[in-house]
Amino acid sequence: MSNLEQKLQNIPRSPGVYLFKDKNKKVIYVGKAVMLRNRVRSYFQSSQPDDAKTRRLISRIRDVETIVADSEIEALILEANLIKEYKPRYNVNLKDDKSFPYIRVTNEKFPRIFPTRKIIKDGSKYFGPYTDVGSMRSLLKTSKRIFPIRSCNLNLTEENITAGKFKVCLNYHIKKCMGPCEGLIDEQEYGQIVKNIIDFINGRDRIVIEELTQKMEHSAEEMQFEKAARVRDQIQAIKEFQYKQKVITPEEIDRDLFVAYAEDNDACGVVFKVRQGRVIGRQHFYLDGVEQETLDRILSHLLIRYYMHADFIPNEVYLPIPLEDGANIEQWLSDRLNSKVQLVFPQRGEKAKLLKMAYQNAKLLLEELKLQKMKDKDYIPHAVKALQRDLRLTNPPKRIEAFDISNIHGTDATASLVTFVNGQPYKSEYRRFKIRTKSTPDDFAMMAEAIERRYSRQVKEKNPLPDLILVDGGKGQLSVATEVLAKLSLHEQPIIALAKRLDEVFVPGISEAQNIPKTSSGLRLLQHIRDEAHRFAIEYHRQLRGKRSVYSELNNIEGIGDKRKKRLIQHFGSLKNLKTASLEEIKQVKGIPEKLAEKIWQQFQPDEKQQQ
């Protein structure tokens, strides 16, 4: 009985989460279940599932891990957290959700407000995430224009303010800050300004206006007319901001509208935020891995991920369809809000029209994404088309991988691999190889090693192969490279060689160079790629040679190994700086004993040594 079969026999009859892993112990799917035993074992029944995605998943499962939860709700949230952490291949995943910015209100005596992409658990409040960065910046700018709040990063503790360490800046004089740095506003009054900003960000404008109106009237009664006028201007600015927002319902209620539109493996989720009857913002999220997923699952996933870190939860959430996990999600949201949250599924009337409007937005956004993908996929630069024509290739060489060898008298031999996609360098796919097999100059053997190391791994890991391989050299380099590819059963892999002297192009099986016009943009592309591969190889070779020459001067000093060599160079920045360092400076290097420091100093100071 295999390890997996043993685990399947012992899975508990409890609610929880299960993680499927592949042969490399990588998590490829996370799921939840009311009863783990029944759900997990159902994947391994004799009957095959209907959908291809699940069949592919099952074929790759080599291990399973289960985590027991106290309730269905806990399992629901744990599943969402694990999907976010592992991003399994067969789950629905939000694209680039880490990059969305938030508005942060710091946990300080006099808080600051600014955008951030990192959440730090220090008591600060976060609002977002905002998928529309422009709208977020506009909201933040408007907030700071209406409400006078500090923008400095001074440490405004009671002691520092009392000691008079700070002076007000220009923002105080132009009425954009109330001067907390000099104690010109107390913590309570400043806190009320921060509360107004938070309410404003959350779309609760009417509450802010009511509070400011009371403040204005009180200031007028106290004969503080300048202060009353300033508050009046704030109220007017908020009302002007309101006019730009679409009123969709006379009900002064807060609600979120969630919809999703899916096509093939992609989906777009849209959230309309309605506050006090007005749409104050729209956010959208792209998801992948949705192939053959139900709308129910997509919406549930989106809902949970959105509200896990949401700054505000309304009492009503509109959805186009009921959800299988609806009751659990309602309970979870209600627990988070400490108030009842209701999932609503309107089928007719004005509320259904709102959902339809949101759905149309989601569809348009996904169509835009797919059009962009199609454009990126189908766009072929003229030079790539010309190269396909010149070499009579079946497919356009969109992805080209080029190799170059660099060595001087057989020392520090290296190979470089550069990748070009659609005629442009794709530097994240560049690779370097430190040649292992030859101690004497042999470009053929070195090229063979580089080709073998690259493509044996690609074949083993079933990674996609390039549309064209380019080797720097002539018929000899091409011959050994072709032999290596044949041993790897890559007989059909397109490969060519480009000789340096006359820029001649050779293809397998033909002794004569190809007749390619010197003015061909395809040939110019090959030259550019060849030169880039050469540059990359030379750069690496120089690094190795430089490192070896630096360390060689330290080899004669007894007591210095590789770690101490590295530590010395890192400390001084270069061998030159080490040579000119004083004895006291060398003694300060961590891990270098005093006697060894004297040896090093004497090695590079022969005159001083003779005098001693």
mmCIF file of N, CA and C in Angstrom, residues 297-380:
data_model
loop_
_atom_site.group_PDB
_atom_site.id
_atom_site.type_symbol
_atom_site.label_atom_id
_atom_site.label_comp_id
_atom_site.label_asym_id
_atom_site.label_seq_id
_atom_site.Cartn_x
_atom_site.Cartn_y
_atom_site.Cartn_z
ATOM 1 N N ARG A 297 -18.721 29.327 -7.291
ATOM 2 C CA ARG A 297 -17.379 29.214 -6.701
ATOM 3 C C ARG A 297 -16.560 30.473 -6.935
ATOM 4 N N ILE A 298 -16.670 31.033 -8.126
ATOM 5 C CA ILE A 298 -15.903 32.248 -8.437
ATOM 6 C C ILE A 298 -16.332 33.393 -7.528
ATOM 7 N N LEU A 299 -17.643 33.584 -7.379
ATOM 8 C CA LEU A 299 -18.149 34.671 -6.537
ATOM 9 C C LEU A 299 -17.795 34.449 -5.067
ATOM 10 N N SER A 300 -17.896 33.213 -4.598
ATOM 11 C CA SER A 300 -17.542 32.913 -3.203
ATOM 12 C C SER A 300 -16.083 33.240 -2.940
ATOM 13 N N HIS A 301 -15.225 32.819 -3.850
ATOM 14 C CA HIS A 301 -13.788 33.086 -3.725
ATOM 15 C C HIS A 301 -13.521 34.593 -3.699
ATOM 16 N N LEU A 302 -14.142 35.314 -4.616
ATOM 17 C CA LEU A 302 -13.949 36.763 -4.703
ATOM 18 C C LEU A 302 -14.446 37.456 -3.442
ATOM 19 N N LEU A 303 -15.601 37.048 -2.963
ATOM 20 C CA LEU A 303 -16.216 37.662 -1.788
ATOM 21 C C LEU A 303 -15.331 37.502 -0.553
ATOM 22 N N ILE A 304 -14.857 36.289 -0.337
ATOM 23 C CA ILE A 304 -14.039 36.019 0.850
ATOM 24 C C ILE A 304 -12.716 36.760 0.777
ATOM 25 N N ARG A 305 -12.050 36.699 -0.370
ATOM 26 C CA ARG A 305 -10.762 37.386 -0.507
ATOM 27 C C ARG A 305 -10.918 38.893 -0.329
ATOM 28 N N TYR A 306 -12.010 39.446 -0.834
ATOM 29 C CA TYR A 306 -12.219 40.892 -0.748
ATOM 30 C C TYR A 306 -12.443 41.329 0.695
ATOM 31 N N TYR A 307 -13.267 40.595 1.426
ATOM 32 C CA TYR A 307 -13.629 41.043 2.775
ATOM 33 C C TYR A 307 -12.655 40.589 3.855
ATOM 34 N N MET A 308 -11.684 39.753 3.509
ATOM 35 C CA MET A 308 -10.701 39.322 4.504
ATOM 36 C C MET A 308 -9.939 40.508 5.077
ATOM 37 N N HIS A 309 -9.649 41.507 4.230
ATOM 38 C CA HIS A 309 -8.885 42.676 4.684
ATOM 39 C C HIS A 309 -9.640 43.978 4.438
ATOM 40 N N ALA A 310 -10.937 43.891 4.160
ATOM 41 C CA ALA A 310 -11.698 45.102 3.843
ATOM 42 C C ALA A 310 -11.814 46.001 5.070
ATOM 43 N N ASP A 311 -11.759 47.304 4.821
ATOM 44 C CA ASP A 311 -11.871 48.280 5.903
ATOM 45 C C ASP A 311 -13.309 48.485 6.337
ATOM 46 N N PHE A 312 -14.257 48.152 5.455
ATOM 47 C CA PHE A 312 -15.663 48.430 5.741
ATOM 48 C C PHE A 312 -16.522 47.305 5.185
ATOM 49 N N ILE A 313 -17.475 46.848 5.985
ATOM 50 C CA ILE A 313 -18.415 45.817 5.547
ATOM 51 C C ILE A 313 -19.824 46.383 5.669
ATOM 52 N N PRO A 314 -20.577 46.457 4.572
ATOM 53 C CA PRO A 314 -21.945 46.977 4.643
ATOM 54 C C PRO A 314 -22.906 45.912 5.180
ATOM 55 N N ASN A 315 -24.116 46.331 5.477
ATOM 56 C CA ASN A 315 -25.114 45.384 5.985
ATOM 57 C C ASN A 315 -25.779 44.579 4.875
ATOM 58 N N GLU A 316 -25.607 45.025 3.625
ATOM 59 C CA GLU A 316 -26.191 44.303 2.499
ATOM 60 C C GLU A 316 -25.145 44.083 1.418
ATOM 61 N N VAL A 317 -25.114 42.873 0.889
ATOM 62 C CA VAL A 317 -24.242 42.537 -0.235
ATOM 63 C C VAL A 317 -25.114 41.918 -1.320
ATOM 64 N N TYR A 318 -25.131 42.563 -2.487
ATOM 65 C CA TYR A 318 -25.952 42.082 -3.602
ATOM 66 C C TYR A 318 -25.143 41.133 -4.483
ATOM 67 N N LEU A 319 -25.769 40.026 -4.867
ATOM 68 C CA LEU A 319 -25.147 39.039 -5.739
ATOM 69 C C LEU A 319 -26.156 38.590 -6.789
ATOM 70 N N PRO A 320 -25.695 38.157 -7.952
ATOM 71 C CA PRO A 320 -26.637 37.754 -9.007
ATOM 72 C C PRO A 320 -27.300 36.405 -8.752
ATOM 73 N N ILE A 321 -26.646 35.528 -7.969
ATOM 74 C CA ILE A 321 -27.198 34.190 -7.712
ATOM 75 C C ILE A 321 -26.956 33.809 -6.250
ATOM 76 N N PRO A 322 -27.766 32.914 -5.692
ATOM 77 C CA PRO A 322 -27.483 32.384 -4.352
ATOM 78 C C PRO A 322 -26.196 31.558 -4.369
ATOM 79 N N LEU A 323 -25.521 31.510 -3.222
ATOM 80 C CA LEU A 323 -24.253 30.793 -3.119
ATOM 81 C C LEU A 323 -24.415 29.552 -2.247
ATOM 82 N N GLU A 324 -23.705 28.510 -2.621
ATOM 83 C CA GLU A 324 -23.742 27.272 -1.839
ATOM 84 C C GLU A 324 -23.253 27.518 -0.416
ATOM 85 N N ASP A 325 -22.213 28.366 -0.286
ATOM 86 C CA ASP A 325 -21.674 28.698 1.035
ATOM 87 C C ASP A 325 -22.279 29.987 1.583
ATOM 88 N N GLY A 326 -23.416 30.399 1.044
ATOM 89 C CA GLY A 326 -23.999 31.684 1.418
ATOM 90 C C GLY A 326 -24.236 31.846 2.902
ATOM 91 N N ALA A 327 -24.792 30.822 3.552
ATOM 92 C CA ALA A 327 -25.094 30.921 4.985
ATOM 93 C C ALA A 327 -23.818 31.091 5.804
ATOM 94 N N ASN A 328 -22.773 30.335 5.455
ATOM 95 C CA ASN A 328 -21.503 30.460 6.179
ATOM 96 C C ASN A 328 -20.863 31.824 5.957
ATOM 97 N N ILE A 329 -20.938 32.320 4.713
ATOM 98 C CA ILE A 329 -20.350 33.629 4.414
ATOM 99 C C ILE A 329 -21.107 34.728 5.152
ATOM 100 N N GLU A 330 -22.427 34.634 5.178
ATOM 101 C CA GLU A 330 -23.232 35.607 5.930
ATOM 102 C C GLU A 330 -22.830 35.628 7.400
ATOM 103 N N GLN A 331 -22.691 34.451 7.987
ATOM 104 C CA GLN A 331 -22.333 34.365 9.404
ATOM 105 C C GLN A 331 -20.946 34.940 9.655
ATOM 106 N N TRP A 332 -20.017 34.635 8.777
ATOM 107 C CA TRP A 332 -18.643 35.155 8.917
ATOM 108 C C TRP A 332 -18.617 36.676 8.824
ATOM 109 N N LEU A 333 -19.313 37.237 7.829
ATOM 110 C CA LEU A 333 -19.359 38.690 7.679
ATOM 111 C C LEU A 333 -20.047 39.344 8.871
ATOM 112 N N SER A 334 -21.118 38.733 9.359
ATOM 113 C CA SER A 334 -21.832 39.274 10.519
ATOM 114 C C SER A 334 -20.937 39.276 11.750
ATOM 115 N N ASP A 335 -20.160 38.215 11.916
ATOM 116 C CA ASP A 335 -19.226 38.154 13.053
ATOM 117 C C ASP A 335 -18.164 39.241 12.945
ATOM 118 N N ARG A 336 -17.683 39.488 11.743
ATOM 119 C CA ARG A 336 -16.664 40.519 11.546
ATOM 120 C C ARG A 336 -17.219 41.910 11.806
ATOM 121 N N LEU A 337 -18.455 42.148 11.403
ATOM 122 C CA LEU A 337 -19.065 43.471 11.544
ATOM 123 C C LEU A 337 -19.692 43.675 12.916
ATOM 124 N N ASN A 338 -19.925 42.563 13.642
ATOM 125 C CA ASN A 338 -20.687 42.622 14.899
ATOM 126 C C ASN A 338 -22.091 43.155 14.662
ATOM 127 N N SER A 339 -22.613 42.859 13.499
ATOM 128 C CA SER A 339 -23.964 43.261 13.127
ATOM 129 C C SER A 339 -24.403 42.358 11.981
ATOM 130 N N LYS A 340 -25.701 42.208 11.809
ATOM 131 C CA LYS A 340 -26.194 41.284 10.786
ATOM 132 C C LYS A 340 -25.848 41.768 9.385
ATOM 133 N N VAL A 341 -25.265 40.875 8.595
ATOM 134 C CA VAL A 341 -24.986 41.126 7.181
ATOM 135 C C VAL A 341 -25.833 40.157 6.367
ATOM 136 N N GLN A 342 -26.469 40.676 5.344
ATOM 137 C CA GLN A 342 -27.378 39.863 4.541
ATOM 138 C C GLN A 342 -26.908 39.805 3.089
ATOM 139 N N LEU A 343 -26.848 38.598 2.530
ATOM 140 C CA LEU A 343 -26.603 38.427 1.103
ATOM 141 C C LEU A 343 -27.946 38.474 0.381
ATOM 142 N N VAL A 344 -28.051 39.363 -0.596
ATOM 143 C CA VAL A 344 -29.320 39.590 -1.293
ATOM 144 C C VAL A 344 -29.151 39.206 -2.759
ATOM 145 N N PHE A 345 -30.172 38.546 -3.327
ATOM 146 C CA PHE A 345 -30.103 38.077 -4.711
ATOM 147 C C PHE A 345 -31.304 38.608 -5.497
ATOM 148 N N PRO A 346 -31.337 39.897 -5.807
ATOM 149 C CA PRO A 346 -32.503 40.478 -6.496
ATOM 150 C C PRO A 346 -32.634 39.945 -7.922
ATOM 151 N N GLN A 347 -33.843 39.618 -8.317
ATOM 152 C CA GLN A 347 -34.097 39.058 -9.646
ATOM 153 C C GLN A 347 -34.835 40.022 -10.561
ATOM 154 N N ARG A 348 -35.420 41.079 -9.985
ATOM 155 C CA ARG A 348 -36.164 42.048 -10.801
ATOM 156 C C ARG A 348 -36.130 43.409 -10.105
ATOM 157 N N GLY A 349 -36.583 44.423 -10.839
ATOM 158 C CA GLY A 349 -36.654 45.762 -10.272
ATOM 159 C C GLY A 349 -35.338 46.516 -10.380
ATOM 160 N N GLU A 350 -35.267 47.643 -9.661
ATOM 161 C CA GLU A 350 -34.108 48.532 -9.732
ATOM 162 C C GLU A 350 -32.828 47.858 -9.250
ATOM 163 N N LYS A 351 -32.948 47.034 -8.230
ATOM 164 C CA LYS A 351 -31.754 46.395 -7.674
ATOM 165 C C LYS A 351 -31.150 45.396 -8.667
ATOM 166 N N ALA A 352 -32.005 44.705 -9.395
ATOM 167 C CA ALA A 352 -31.508 43.786 -10.425
ATOM 168 C C ALA A 352 -30.832 44.560 -11.548
ATOM 169 N N LYS A 353 -31.346 45.760 -11.850
ATOM 170 C CA LYS A 353 -30.737 46.601 -12.888
ATOM 171 C C LYS A 353 -29.331 47.046 -12.476
ATOM 172 N N LEU A 354 -29.158 47.304 -11.182
ATOM 173 C CA LEU A 354 -27.824 47.688 -10.693
ATOM 174 C C LEU A 354 -26.827 46.557 -10.925
ATOM 175 N N LEU A 355 -27.256 45.338 -10.631
ATOM 176 C CA LEU A 355 -26.375 44.187 -10.851
ATOM 177 C C LEU A 355 -26.070 44.000 -12.328
ATOM 178 N N LYS A 356 -27.053 44.247 -13.171
ATOM 179 C CA LYS A 356 -26.847 44.123 -14.613
ATOM 180 C C LYS A 356 -25.818 45.140 -15.093
ATOM 181 N N MET A 357 -25.885 46.369 -14.545
ATOM 182 C CA MET A 357 -24.910 47.397 -14.905
ATOM 183 C C MET A 357 -23.500 46.968 -14.489
ATOM 184 N N ALA A 358 -23.387 46.406 -13.287
ATOM 185 C CA ALA A 358 -22.086 45.933 -12.816
ATOM 186 C C ALA A 358 -21.585 44.779 -13.681
ATOM 187 N N TYR A 359 -22.494 43.885 -14.078
ATOM 188 C CA TYR A 359 -22.134 42.744 -14.926
ATOM 189 C C TYR A 359 -21.601 43.216 -16.279
ATOM 190 N N GLN A 360 -22.238 44.237 -16.854
ATOM 191 C CA GLN A 360 -21.775 44.783 -18.135
ATOM 192 C C GLN A 360 -20.367 45.350 -17.996
ATOM 193 N N ASN A 361 -20.084 45.976 -16.845
ATOM 194 C CA ASN A 361 -18.733 46.480 -16.585
ATOM 195 C C ASN A 361 -17.726 45.337 -16.542
ATOM 196 N N ALA A 362 -18.084 44.255 -15.847
ATOM 197 C CA ALA A 362 -17.178 43.105 -15.736
ATOM 198 C C ALA A 362 -16.900 42.496 -17.103
ATOM 199 N N LYS A 363 -17.944 42.378 -17.922
ATOM 200 C CA LYS A 363 -17.787 41.797 -19.257
ATOM 201 C C LYS A 363 -16.873 42.655 -20.117
ATOM 202 N N LEU A 364 -17.075 43.977 -20.085
ATOM 203 C CA LEU A 364 -16.242 44.885 -20.878
ATOM 204 C C LEU A 364 -14.787 44.830 -20.439
ATOM 205 N N LEU A 365 -14.567 44.786 -19.124
ATOM 206 C CA LEU A 365 -13.195 44.751 -18.606
ATOM 207 C C LEU A 365 -12.481 43.464 -19.020
ATOM 208 N N LEU A 366 -13.197 42.332 -18.978
ATOM 209 C CA LEU A 366 -12.570 41.069 -19.374
ATOM 210 C C LEU A 366 -12.307 41.043 -20.876
ATOM 211 N N GLU A 367 -13.212 41.623 -21.656
ATOM 212 C CA GLU A 367 -13.000 41.689 -23.105
ATOM 213 C C GLU A 367 -11.770 42.532 -23.427
ATOM 214 N N GLU A 368 -11.577 43.624 -22.680
ATOM 215 C CA GLU A 368 -10.379 44.450 -22.870
ATOM 216 C C GLU A 368 -9.123 43.645 -22.571
ATOM 217 N N LEU A 369 -9.164 42.872 -21.482
ATOM 218 C CA LEU A 369 -8.006 42.047 -21.116
ATOM 219 C C LEU A 369 -7.710 41.014 -22.200
ATOM 220 N N LYS A 370 -8.744 40.365 -22.703
ATOM 221 C CA LYS A 370 -8.549 39.326 -23.711
ATOM 222 C C LYS A 370 -8.071 39.917 -25.036
ATOM 223 N N LEU A 371 -8.555 41.107 -25.371
ATOM 224 C CA LEU A 371 -8.073 41.771 -26.587
ATOM 225 C C LEU A 371 -6.591 42.090 -26.475
ATOM 226 N N GLN A 372 -6.188 42.538 -25.287
ATOM 227 C CA GLN A 372 -4.771 42.835 -25.068
ATOM 228 C C GLN A 372 -3.935 41.568 -25.178
ATOM 229 N N LYS A 373 -4.458 40.475 -24.616
ATOM 230 C CA LYS A 373 -3.750 39.193 -24.709
ATOM 231 C C LYS A 373 -3.613 38.745 -26.161
ATOM 232 N N MET A 374 -4.703 38.888 -26.911
ATOM 233 C CA MET A 374 -4.669 38.490 -28.319
ATOM 234 C C MET A 374 -3.674 39.338 -29.097
ATOM 235 N N LYS A 375 -3.636 40.613 -28.765
ATOM 236 C CA LYS A 375 -2.695 41.511 -29.440
ATOM 237 C C LYS A 375 -1.262 41.104 -29.133
ATOM 238 N N ASP A 376 -0.995 40.826 -27.867
ATOM 239 C CA ASP A 376 0.355 40.423 -27.477
ATOM 240 C C ASP A 376 0.735 39.093 -28.119
ATOM 241 N N LYS A 377 -0.245 38.194 -28.210
ATOM 242 C CA LYS A 377 0.039 36.863 -28.744
ATOM 243 C C LYS A 377 0.259 36.891 -30.252
ATOM 244 N N ASP A 378 -0.537 37.655 -30.946
ATOM 245 C CA ASP A 378 -0.510 37.636 -32.407
ATOM 246 C C ASP A 378 0.496 38.610 -33.011
ATOM 247 N N TYR A 379 0.931 39.580 -32.229
ATOM 248 C CA TYR A 379 1.831 40.582 -32.788
ATOM 249 C C TYR A 379 3.198 39.962 -33.066
ATOM 250 N N ILE A 380 3.615 40.059 -34.310
ATOM 251 C CA ILE A 380 4.925 39.541 -34.711
ATOM 252 C C ILE A 380 5.693 40.671 -35.385
#
